[in-house]
Coordinates of N, CA, C and O in Angstrom, one line a residue:
X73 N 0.8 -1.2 0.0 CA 0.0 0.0 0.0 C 0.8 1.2 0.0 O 0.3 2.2 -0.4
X74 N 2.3 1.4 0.5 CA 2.8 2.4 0.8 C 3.3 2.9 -0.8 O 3.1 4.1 -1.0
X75 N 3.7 2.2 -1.9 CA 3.6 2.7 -3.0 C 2.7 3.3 -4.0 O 3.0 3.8 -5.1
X76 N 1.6 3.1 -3.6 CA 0.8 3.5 -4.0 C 0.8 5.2 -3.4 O 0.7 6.3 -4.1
X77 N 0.8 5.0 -2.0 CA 0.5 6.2 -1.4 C 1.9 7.2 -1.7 O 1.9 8.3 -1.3
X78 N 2.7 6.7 -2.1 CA 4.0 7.5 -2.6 C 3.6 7.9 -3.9 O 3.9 9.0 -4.3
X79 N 3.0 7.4 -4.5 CA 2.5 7.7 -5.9 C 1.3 8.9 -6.3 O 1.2 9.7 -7.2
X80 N 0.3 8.7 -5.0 CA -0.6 9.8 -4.8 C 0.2 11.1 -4.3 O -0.2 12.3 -4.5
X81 N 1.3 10.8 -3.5 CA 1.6 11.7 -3.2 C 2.5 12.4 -4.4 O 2.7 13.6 -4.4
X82 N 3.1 11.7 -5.3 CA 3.9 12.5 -6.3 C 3.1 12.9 -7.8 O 3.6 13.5 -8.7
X83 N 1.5 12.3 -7.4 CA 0.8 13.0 -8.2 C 0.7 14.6 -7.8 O 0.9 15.5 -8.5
X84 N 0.3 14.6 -6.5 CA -0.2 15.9 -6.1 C 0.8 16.8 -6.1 O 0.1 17.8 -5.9
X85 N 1.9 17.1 -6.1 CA 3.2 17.0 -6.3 C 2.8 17.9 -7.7 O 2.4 19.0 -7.9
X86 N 3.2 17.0 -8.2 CA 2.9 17.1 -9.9 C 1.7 18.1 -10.2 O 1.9 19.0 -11.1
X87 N 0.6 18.1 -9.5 CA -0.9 18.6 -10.0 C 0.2 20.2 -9.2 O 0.4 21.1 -9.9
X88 N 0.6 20.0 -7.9 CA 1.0 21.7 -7.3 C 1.8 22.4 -8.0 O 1.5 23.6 -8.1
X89 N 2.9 21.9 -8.8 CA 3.5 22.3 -9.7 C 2.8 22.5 -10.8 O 3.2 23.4 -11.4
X90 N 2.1 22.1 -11.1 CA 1.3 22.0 -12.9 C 0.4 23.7 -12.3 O 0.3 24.8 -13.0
X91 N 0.0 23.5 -11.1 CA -1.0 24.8 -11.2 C -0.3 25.8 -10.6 O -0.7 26.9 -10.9
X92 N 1.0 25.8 -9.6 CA 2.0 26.9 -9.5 C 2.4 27.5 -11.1 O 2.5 28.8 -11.2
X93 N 2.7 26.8 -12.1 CA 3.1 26.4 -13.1 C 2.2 28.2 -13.9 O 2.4 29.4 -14.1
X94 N 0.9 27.2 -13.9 CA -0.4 27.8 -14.9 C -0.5 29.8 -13.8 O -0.7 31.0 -14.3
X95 N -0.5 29.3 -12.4 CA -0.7 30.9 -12.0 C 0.9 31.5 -12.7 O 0.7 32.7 -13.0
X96 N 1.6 31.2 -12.8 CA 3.1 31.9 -12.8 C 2.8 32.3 -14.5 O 3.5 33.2 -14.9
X97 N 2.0 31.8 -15.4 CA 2.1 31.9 -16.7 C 0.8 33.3 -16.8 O 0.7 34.5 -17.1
X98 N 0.0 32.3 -16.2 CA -1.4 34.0 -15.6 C -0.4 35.4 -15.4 O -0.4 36.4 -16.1
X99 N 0.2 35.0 -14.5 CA 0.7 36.2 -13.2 C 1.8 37.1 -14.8 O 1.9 38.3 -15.1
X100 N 2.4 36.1 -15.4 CA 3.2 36.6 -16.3 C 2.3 37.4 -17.6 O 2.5 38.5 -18.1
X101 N 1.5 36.7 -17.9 CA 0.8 37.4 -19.0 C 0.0 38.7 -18.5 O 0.0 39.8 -19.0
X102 N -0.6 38.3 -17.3 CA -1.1 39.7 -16.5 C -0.1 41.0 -16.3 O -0.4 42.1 -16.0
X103 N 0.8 40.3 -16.5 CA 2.1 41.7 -16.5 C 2.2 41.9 -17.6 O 2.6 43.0 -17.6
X104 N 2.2 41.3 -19.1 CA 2.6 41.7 -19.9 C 1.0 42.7 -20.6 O 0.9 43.5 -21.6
X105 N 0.4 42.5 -20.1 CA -1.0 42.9 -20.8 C -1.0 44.4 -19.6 O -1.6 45.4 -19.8
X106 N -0.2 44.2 -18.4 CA -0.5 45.3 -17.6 C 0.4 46.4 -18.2 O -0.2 47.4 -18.7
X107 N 1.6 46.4 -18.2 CA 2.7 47.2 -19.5 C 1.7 47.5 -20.8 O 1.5 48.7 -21.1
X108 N 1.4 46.8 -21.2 CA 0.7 47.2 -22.8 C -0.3 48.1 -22.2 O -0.3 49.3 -22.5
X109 N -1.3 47.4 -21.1 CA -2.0 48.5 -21.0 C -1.5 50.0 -20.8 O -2.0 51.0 -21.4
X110 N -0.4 50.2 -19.5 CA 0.7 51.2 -18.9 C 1.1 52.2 -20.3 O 1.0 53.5 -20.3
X111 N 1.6 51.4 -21.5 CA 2.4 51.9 -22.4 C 0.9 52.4 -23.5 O 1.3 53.1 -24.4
X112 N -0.2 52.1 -23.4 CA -1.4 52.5 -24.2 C -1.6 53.8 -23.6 O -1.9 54.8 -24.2
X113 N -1.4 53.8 -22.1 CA -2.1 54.7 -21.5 C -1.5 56.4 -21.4 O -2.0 57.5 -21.3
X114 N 0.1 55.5 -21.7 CA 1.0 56.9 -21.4 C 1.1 57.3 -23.1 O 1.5 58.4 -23.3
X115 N 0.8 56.7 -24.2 CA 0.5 56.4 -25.4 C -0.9 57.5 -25.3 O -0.8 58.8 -25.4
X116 N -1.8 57.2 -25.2 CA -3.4 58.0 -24.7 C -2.9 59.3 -24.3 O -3.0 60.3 -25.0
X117 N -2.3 59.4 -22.7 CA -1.6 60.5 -22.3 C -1.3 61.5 -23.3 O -1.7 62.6 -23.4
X118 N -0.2 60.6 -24.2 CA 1.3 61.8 -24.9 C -0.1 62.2 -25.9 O -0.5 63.3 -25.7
X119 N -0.8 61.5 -26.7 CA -2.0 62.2 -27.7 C -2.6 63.5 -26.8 O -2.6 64.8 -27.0
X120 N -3.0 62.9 -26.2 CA -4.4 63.8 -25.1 C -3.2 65.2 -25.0 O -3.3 66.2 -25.7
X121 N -2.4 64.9 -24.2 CA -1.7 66.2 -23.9 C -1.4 67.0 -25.6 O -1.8 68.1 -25.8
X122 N -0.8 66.5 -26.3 CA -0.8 66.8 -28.1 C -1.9 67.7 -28.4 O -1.7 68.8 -28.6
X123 N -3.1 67.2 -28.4 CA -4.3 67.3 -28.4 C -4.8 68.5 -28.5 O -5.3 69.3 -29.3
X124 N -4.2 68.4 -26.6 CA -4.3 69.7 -26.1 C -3.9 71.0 -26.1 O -4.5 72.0 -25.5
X125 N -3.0 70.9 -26.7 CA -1.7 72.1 -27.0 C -2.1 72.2 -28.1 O -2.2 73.4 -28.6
X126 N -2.6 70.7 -29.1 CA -3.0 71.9 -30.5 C -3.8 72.5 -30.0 O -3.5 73.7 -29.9
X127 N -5.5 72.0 -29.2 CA -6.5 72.9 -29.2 C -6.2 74.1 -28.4 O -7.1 75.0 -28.3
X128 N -5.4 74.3 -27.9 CA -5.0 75.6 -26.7 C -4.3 76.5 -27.9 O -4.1 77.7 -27.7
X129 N -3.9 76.1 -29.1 CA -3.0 76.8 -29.7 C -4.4 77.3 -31.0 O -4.9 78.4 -31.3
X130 N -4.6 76.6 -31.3 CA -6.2 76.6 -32.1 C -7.0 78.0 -31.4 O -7.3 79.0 -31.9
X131 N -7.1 77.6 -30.4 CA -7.9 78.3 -29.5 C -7.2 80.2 -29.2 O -7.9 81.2 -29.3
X132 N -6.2 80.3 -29.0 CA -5.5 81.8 -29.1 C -5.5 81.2 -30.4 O -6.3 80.2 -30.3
X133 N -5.0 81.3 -31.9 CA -5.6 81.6 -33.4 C -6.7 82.6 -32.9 O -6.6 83.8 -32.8
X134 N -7.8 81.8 -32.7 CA -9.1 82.0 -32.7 C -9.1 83.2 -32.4 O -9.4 84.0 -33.3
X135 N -8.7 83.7 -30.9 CA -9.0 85.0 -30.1 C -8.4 86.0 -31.1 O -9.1 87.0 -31.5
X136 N -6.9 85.8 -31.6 CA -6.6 86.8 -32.4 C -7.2 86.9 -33.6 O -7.0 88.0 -34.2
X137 N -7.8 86.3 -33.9 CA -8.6 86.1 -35.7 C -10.1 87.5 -34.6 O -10.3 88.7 -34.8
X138 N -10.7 86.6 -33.7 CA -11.9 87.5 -33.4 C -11.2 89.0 -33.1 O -11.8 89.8 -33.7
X139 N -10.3 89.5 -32.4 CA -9.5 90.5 -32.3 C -9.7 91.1 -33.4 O -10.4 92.1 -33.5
X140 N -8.9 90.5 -34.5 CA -8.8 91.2 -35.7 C -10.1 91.4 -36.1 O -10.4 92.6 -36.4
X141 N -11.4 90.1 -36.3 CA -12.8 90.7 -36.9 C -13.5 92.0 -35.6 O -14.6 92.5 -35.7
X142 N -12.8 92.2 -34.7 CA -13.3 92.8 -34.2 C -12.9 94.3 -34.4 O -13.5 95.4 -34.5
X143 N -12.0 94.1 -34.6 CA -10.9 95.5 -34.9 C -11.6 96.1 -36.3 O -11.8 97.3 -36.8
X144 N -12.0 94.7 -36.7 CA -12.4 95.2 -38.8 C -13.6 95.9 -38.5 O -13.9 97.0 -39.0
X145 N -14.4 95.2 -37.4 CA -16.0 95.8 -37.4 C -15.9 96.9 -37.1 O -16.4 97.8 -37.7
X146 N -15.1 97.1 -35.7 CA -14.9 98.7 -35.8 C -14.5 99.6 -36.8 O -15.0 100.7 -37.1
X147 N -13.4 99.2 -37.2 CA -13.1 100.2 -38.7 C -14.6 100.6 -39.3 O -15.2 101.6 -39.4
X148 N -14.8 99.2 -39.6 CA -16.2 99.2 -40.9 C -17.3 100.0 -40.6 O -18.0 100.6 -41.4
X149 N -17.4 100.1 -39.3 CA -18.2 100.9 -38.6 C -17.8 102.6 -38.6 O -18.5 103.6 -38.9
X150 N -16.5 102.5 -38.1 CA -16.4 104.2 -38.4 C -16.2 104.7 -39.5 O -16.5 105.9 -39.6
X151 N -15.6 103.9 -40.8 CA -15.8 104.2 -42.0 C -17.2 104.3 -42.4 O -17.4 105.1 -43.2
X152 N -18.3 103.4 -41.9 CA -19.7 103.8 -42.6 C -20.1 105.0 -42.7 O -20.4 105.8 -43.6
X153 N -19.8 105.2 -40.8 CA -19.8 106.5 -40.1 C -19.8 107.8 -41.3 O -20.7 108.5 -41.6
X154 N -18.3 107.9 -41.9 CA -17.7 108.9 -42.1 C -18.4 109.1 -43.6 O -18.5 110.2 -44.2
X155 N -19.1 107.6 -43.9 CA -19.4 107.7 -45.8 C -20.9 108.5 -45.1 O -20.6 109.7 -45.2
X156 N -21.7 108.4 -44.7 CA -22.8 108.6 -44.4 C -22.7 110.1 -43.8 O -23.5 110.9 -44.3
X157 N -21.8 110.5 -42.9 CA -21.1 112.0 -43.2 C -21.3 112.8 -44.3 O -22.2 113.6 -44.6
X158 N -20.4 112.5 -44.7 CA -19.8 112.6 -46.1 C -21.2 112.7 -47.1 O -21.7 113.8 -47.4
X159 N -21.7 111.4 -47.5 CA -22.5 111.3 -48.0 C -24.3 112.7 -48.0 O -25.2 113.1 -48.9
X160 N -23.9 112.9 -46.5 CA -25.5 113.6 -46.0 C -24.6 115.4 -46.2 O -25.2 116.4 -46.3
X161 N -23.1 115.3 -46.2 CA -22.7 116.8 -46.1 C -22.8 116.8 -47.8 O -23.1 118.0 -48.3
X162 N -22.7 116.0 -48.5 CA -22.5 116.4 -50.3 C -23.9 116.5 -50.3 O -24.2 117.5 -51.0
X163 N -25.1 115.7 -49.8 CA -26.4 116.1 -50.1 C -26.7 117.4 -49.9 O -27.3 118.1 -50.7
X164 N -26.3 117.6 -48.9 CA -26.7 119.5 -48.4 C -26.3 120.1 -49.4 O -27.1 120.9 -50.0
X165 N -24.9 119.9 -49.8 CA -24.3 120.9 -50.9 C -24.9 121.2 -52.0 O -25.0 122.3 -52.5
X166 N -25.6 119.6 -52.5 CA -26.3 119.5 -53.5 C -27.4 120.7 -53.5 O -27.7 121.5 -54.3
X167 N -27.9 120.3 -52.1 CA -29.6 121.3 -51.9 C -29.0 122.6 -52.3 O -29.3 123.3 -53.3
X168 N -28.0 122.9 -51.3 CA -27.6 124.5 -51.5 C -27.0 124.5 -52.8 O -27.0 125.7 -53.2
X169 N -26.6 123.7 -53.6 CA -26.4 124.3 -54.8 C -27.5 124.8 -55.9 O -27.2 125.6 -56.8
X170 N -28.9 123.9 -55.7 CA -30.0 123.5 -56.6 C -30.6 124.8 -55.8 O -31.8 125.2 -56.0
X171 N -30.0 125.3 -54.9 CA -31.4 126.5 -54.1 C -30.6 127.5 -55.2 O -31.2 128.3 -55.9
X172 N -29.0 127.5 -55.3 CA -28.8 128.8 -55.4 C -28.5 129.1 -57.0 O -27.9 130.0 -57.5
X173 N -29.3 127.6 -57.7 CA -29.6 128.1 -59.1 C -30.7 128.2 -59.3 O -31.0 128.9 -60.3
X174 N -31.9 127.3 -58.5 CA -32.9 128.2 -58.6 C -33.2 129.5 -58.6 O -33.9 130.2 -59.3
X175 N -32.3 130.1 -57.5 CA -32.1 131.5 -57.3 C -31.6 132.3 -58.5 O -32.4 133.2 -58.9
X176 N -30.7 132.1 -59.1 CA -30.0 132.5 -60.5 C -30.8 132.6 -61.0 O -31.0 133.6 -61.6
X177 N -32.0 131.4 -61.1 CA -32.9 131.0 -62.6 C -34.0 132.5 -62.6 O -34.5 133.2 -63.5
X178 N -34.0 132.5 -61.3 CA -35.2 133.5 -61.0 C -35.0 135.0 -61.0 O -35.9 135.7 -61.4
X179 N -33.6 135.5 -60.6 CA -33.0 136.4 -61.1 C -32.6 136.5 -62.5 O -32.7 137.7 -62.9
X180 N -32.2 135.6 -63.6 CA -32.0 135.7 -64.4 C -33.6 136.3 -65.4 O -33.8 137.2 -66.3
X181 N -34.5 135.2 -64.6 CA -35.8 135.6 -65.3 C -36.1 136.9 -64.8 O -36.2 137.7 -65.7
X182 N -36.3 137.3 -63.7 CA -36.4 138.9 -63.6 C -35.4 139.9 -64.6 O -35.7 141.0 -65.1
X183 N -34.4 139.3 -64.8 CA -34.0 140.7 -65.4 C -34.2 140.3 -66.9 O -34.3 141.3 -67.6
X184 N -34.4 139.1 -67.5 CA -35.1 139.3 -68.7 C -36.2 140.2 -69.2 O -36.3 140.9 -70.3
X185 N -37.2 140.1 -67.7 CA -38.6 140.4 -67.7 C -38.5 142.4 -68.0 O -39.0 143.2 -68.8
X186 N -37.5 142.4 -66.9 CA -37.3 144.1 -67.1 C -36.4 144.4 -68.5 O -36.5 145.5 -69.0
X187 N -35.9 143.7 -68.8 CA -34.6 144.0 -70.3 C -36.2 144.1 -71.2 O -36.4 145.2 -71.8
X188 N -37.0 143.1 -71.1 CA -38.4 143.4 -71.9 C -39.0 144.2 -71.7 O -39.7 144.6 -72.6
X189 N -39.1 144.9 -70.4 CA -40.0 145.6 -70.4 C -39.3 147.2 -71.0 O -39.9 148.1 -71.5
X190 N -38.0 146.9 -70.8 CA -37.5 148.5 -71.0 C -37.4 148.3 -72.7 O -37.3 149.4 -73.3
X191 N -37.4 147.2 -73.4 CA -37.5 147.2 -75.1 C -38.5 147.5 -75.3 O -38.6 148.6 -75.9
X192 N -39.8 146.9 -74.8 CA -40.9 147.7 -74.9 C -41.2 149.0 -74.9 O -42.0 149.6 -75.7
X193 N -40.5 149.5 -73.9 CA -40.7 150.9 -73.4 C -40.2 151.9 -74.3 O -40.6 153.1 -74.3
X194 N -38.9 151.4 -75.3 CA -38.1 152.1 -76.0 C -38.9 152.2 -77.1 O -39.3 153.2 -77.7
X195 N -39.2 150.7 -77.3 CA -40.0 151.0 -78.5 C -41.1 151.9 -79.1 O -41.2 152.5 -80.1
X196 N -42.2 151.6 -77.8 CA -43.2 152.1 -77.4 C -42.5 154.2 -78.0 O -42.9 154.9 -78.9
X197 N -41.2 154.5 -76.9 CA -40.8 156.1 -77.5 C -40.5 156.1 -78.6 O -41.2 156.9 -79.2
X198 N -39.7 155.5 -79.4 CA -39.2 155.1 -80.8 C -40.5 155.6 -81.5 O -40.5 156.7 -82.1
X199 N -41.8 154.9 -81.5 CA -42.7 154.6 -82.3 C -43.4 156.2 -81.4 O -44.4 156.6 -81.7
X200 N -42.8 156.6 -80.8 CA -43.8 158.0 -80.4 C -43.2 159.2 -81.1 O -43.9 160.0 -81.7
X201 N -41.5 159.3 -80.9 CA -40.7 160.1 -81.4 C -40.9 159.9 -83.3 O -40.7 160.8 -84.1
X202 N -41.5 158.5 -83.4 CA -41.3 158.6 -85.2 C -42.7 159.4 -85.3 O -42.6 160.5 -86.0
X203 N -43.7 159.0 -84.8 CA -44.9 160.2 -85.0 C -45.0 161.3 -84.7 O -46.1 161.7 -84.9
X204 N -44.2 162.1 -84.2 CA -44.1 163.1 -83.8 C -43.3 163.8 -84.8 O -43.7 164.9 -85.2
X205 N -42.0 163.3 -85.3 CA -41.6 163.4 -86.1 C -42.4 164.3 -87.8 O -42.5 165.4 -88.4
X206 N -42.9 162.9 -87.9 CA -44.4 162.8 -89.4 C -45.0 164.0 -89.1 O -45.1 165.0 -89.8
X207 N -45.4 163.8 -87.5 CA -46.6 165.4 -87.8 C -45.7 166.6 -87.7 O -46.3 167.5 -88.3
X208 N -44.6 167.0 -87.4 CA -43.7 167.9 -87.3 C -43.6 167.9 -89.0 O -44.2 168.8 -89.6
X209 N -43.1 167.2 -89.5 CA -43.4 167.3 -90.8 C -44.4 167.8 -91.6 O -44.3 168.8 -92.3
X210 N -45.1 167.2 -91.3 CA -46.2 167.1 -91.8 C -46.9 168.9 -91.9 O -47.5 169.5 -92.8
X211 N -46.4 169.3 -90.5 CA -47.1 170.5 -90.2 C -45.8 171.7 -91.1 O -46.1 172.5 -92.0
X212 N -44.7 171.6 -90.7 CA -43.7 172.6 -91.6 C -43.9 172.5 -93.0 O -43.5 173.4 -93.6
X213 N -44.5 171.3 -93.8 CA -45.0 171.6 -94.8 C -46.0 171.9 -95.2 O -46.5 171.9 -96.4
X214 N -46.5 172.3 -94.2 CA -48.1 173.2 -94.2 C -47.3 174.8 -95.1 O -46.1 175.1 -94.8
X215 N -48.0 175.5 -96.0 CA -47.7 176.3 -96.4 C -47.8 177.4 -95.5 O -48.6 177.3 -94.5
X216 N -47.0 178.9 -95.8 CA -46.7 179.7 -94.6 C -48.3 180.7 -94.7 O -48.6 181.5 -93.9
X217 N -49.3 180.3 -96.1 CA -50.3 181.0 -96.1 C -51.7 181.0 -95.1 O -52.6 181.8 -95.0
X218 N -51.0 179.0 -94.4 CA -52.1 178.9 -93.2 C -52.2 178.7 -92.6 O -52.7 177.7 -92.2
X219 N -51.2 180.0 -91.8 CA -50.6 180.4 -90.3 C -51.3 179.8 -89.3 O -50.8 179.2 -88.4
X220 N -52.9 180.0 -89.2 CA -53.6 179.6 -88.1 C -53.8 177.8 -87.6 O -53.9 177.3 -86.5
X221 N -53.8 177.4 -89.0 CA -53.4 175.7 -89.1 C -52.6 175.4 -88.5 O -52.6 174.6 -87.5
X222 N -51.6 175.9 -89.0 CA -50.0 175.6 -88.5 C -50.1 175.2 -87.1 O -49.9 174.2 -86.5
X223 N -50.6 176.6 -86.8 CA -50.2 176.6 -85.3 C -51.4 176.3 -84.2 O -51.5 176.8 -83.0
X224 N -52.5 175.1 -85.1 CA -53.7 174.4 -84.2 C -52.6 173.3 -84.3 O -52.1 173.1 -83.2
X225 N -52.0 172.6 -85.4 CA -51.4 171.8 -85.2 C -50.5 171.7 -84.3 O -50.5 170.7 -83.5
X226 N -49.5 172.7 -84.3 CA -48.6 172.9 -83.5 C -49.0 172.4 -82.0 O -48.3 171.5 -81.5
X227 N -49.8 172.9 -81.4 CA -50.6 172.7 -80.4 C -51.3 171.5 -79.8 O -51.3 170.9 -78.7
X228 N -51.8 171.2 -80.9 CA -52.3 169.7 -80.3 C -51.5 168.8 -80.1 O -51.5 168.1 -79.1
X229 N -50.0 168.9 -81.3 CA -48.7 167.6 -81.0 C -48.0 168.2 -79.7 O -47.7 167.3 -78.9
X230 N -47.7 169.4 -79.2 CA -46.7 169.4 -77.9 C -47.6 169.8 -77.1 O -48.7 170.3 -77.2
X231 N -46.6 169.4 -76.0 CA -47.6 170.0 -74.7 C -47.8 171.2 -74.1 O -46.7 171.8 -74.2
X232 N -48.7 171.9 -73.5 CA -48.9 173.3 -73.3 C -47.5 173.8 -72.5 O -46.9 173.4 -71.5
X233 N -47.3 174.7 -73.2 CA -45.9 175.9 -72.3 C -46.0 176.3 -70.8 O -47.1 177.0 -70.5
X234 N -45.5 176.2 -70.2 CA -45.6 176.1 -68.6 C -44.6 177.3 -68.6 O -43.7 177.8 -69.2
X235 N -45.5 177.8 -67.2 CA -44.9 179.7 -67.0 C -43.8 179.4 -65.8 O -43.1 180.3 -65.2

């Protein structure tokens, strides 16, 4: 019986080693999967931090890009400003210039109106001085034999002698 029991015993033996064996192969792969993990993570890490430096660098871009559209808006803004100035002072000029040829136009037509009126007026003596003329004529060739004619005529064309 006792070899038998030597035999159980160098089975178990055998089985403690076989499963010392299998944990030591676990325990070993557990470390190598624990590294991979370790080396993923500081791998994950070095990205993430990368990452972050672009987006931190991305991120001031940004501020200075909004800076600048901000800077532009204001330009664009005081330039509107200045066209709309600008724009409402040339309108005025305009007004005042359209008032002050209406003004011309209207002065111009007044003194037409009187340049006519004084052609008229010339003419009007022209055409008084030519008849006056005719009957002056007219009367000096009255013969000197009819004195009393003469001088009805005379009378009616000028105006009475003032004392």
């Amino acid at each position: 019986g006792g070899g038998a029991g030597g035999n159980g015993r160098g089975m178990a033996t055998k089985e403690a080693q076989d499963l010392l064996h299998a944990a030591r192969a676990r325990r070993e792969k557990a470390e190598a999967e624990l590294l991979i993990a370790y080396s993923e993570e500081s791998d994950t890490r070095a990205r993430l931090t990368g990452l972050g430096r672009l987006l931190g660098d991305a991120l001031k871009g940004w501020r200075k890009d909004l800076e600048k559209t901000s800077v532009v808006q204001d330009e664009s803004k005081k330039l509107t400003s200045c066209l709309w100035t600008l724009c409402s002072h040339r309108r005025q000029q305009n007004a005042t210039k359209q008032q002050q040829l209406l003004l011309l136009q209207q002065q111009k037509k007044q003194q037409l109106q009187k340049q006519q009126q004084i052609l008229q007026q010339q003419q009007h003596l022209q055409q008084q001085n030519q008849r006056q003329q005719q009957y002056l004529q007219q009367v000096s060739h009255l013969h000197l034999k009819q004195p009393q004619v003469k001088e009805d005529l005379m009378q009616r064309s000028l105006p009475p002698p003032t004392d």
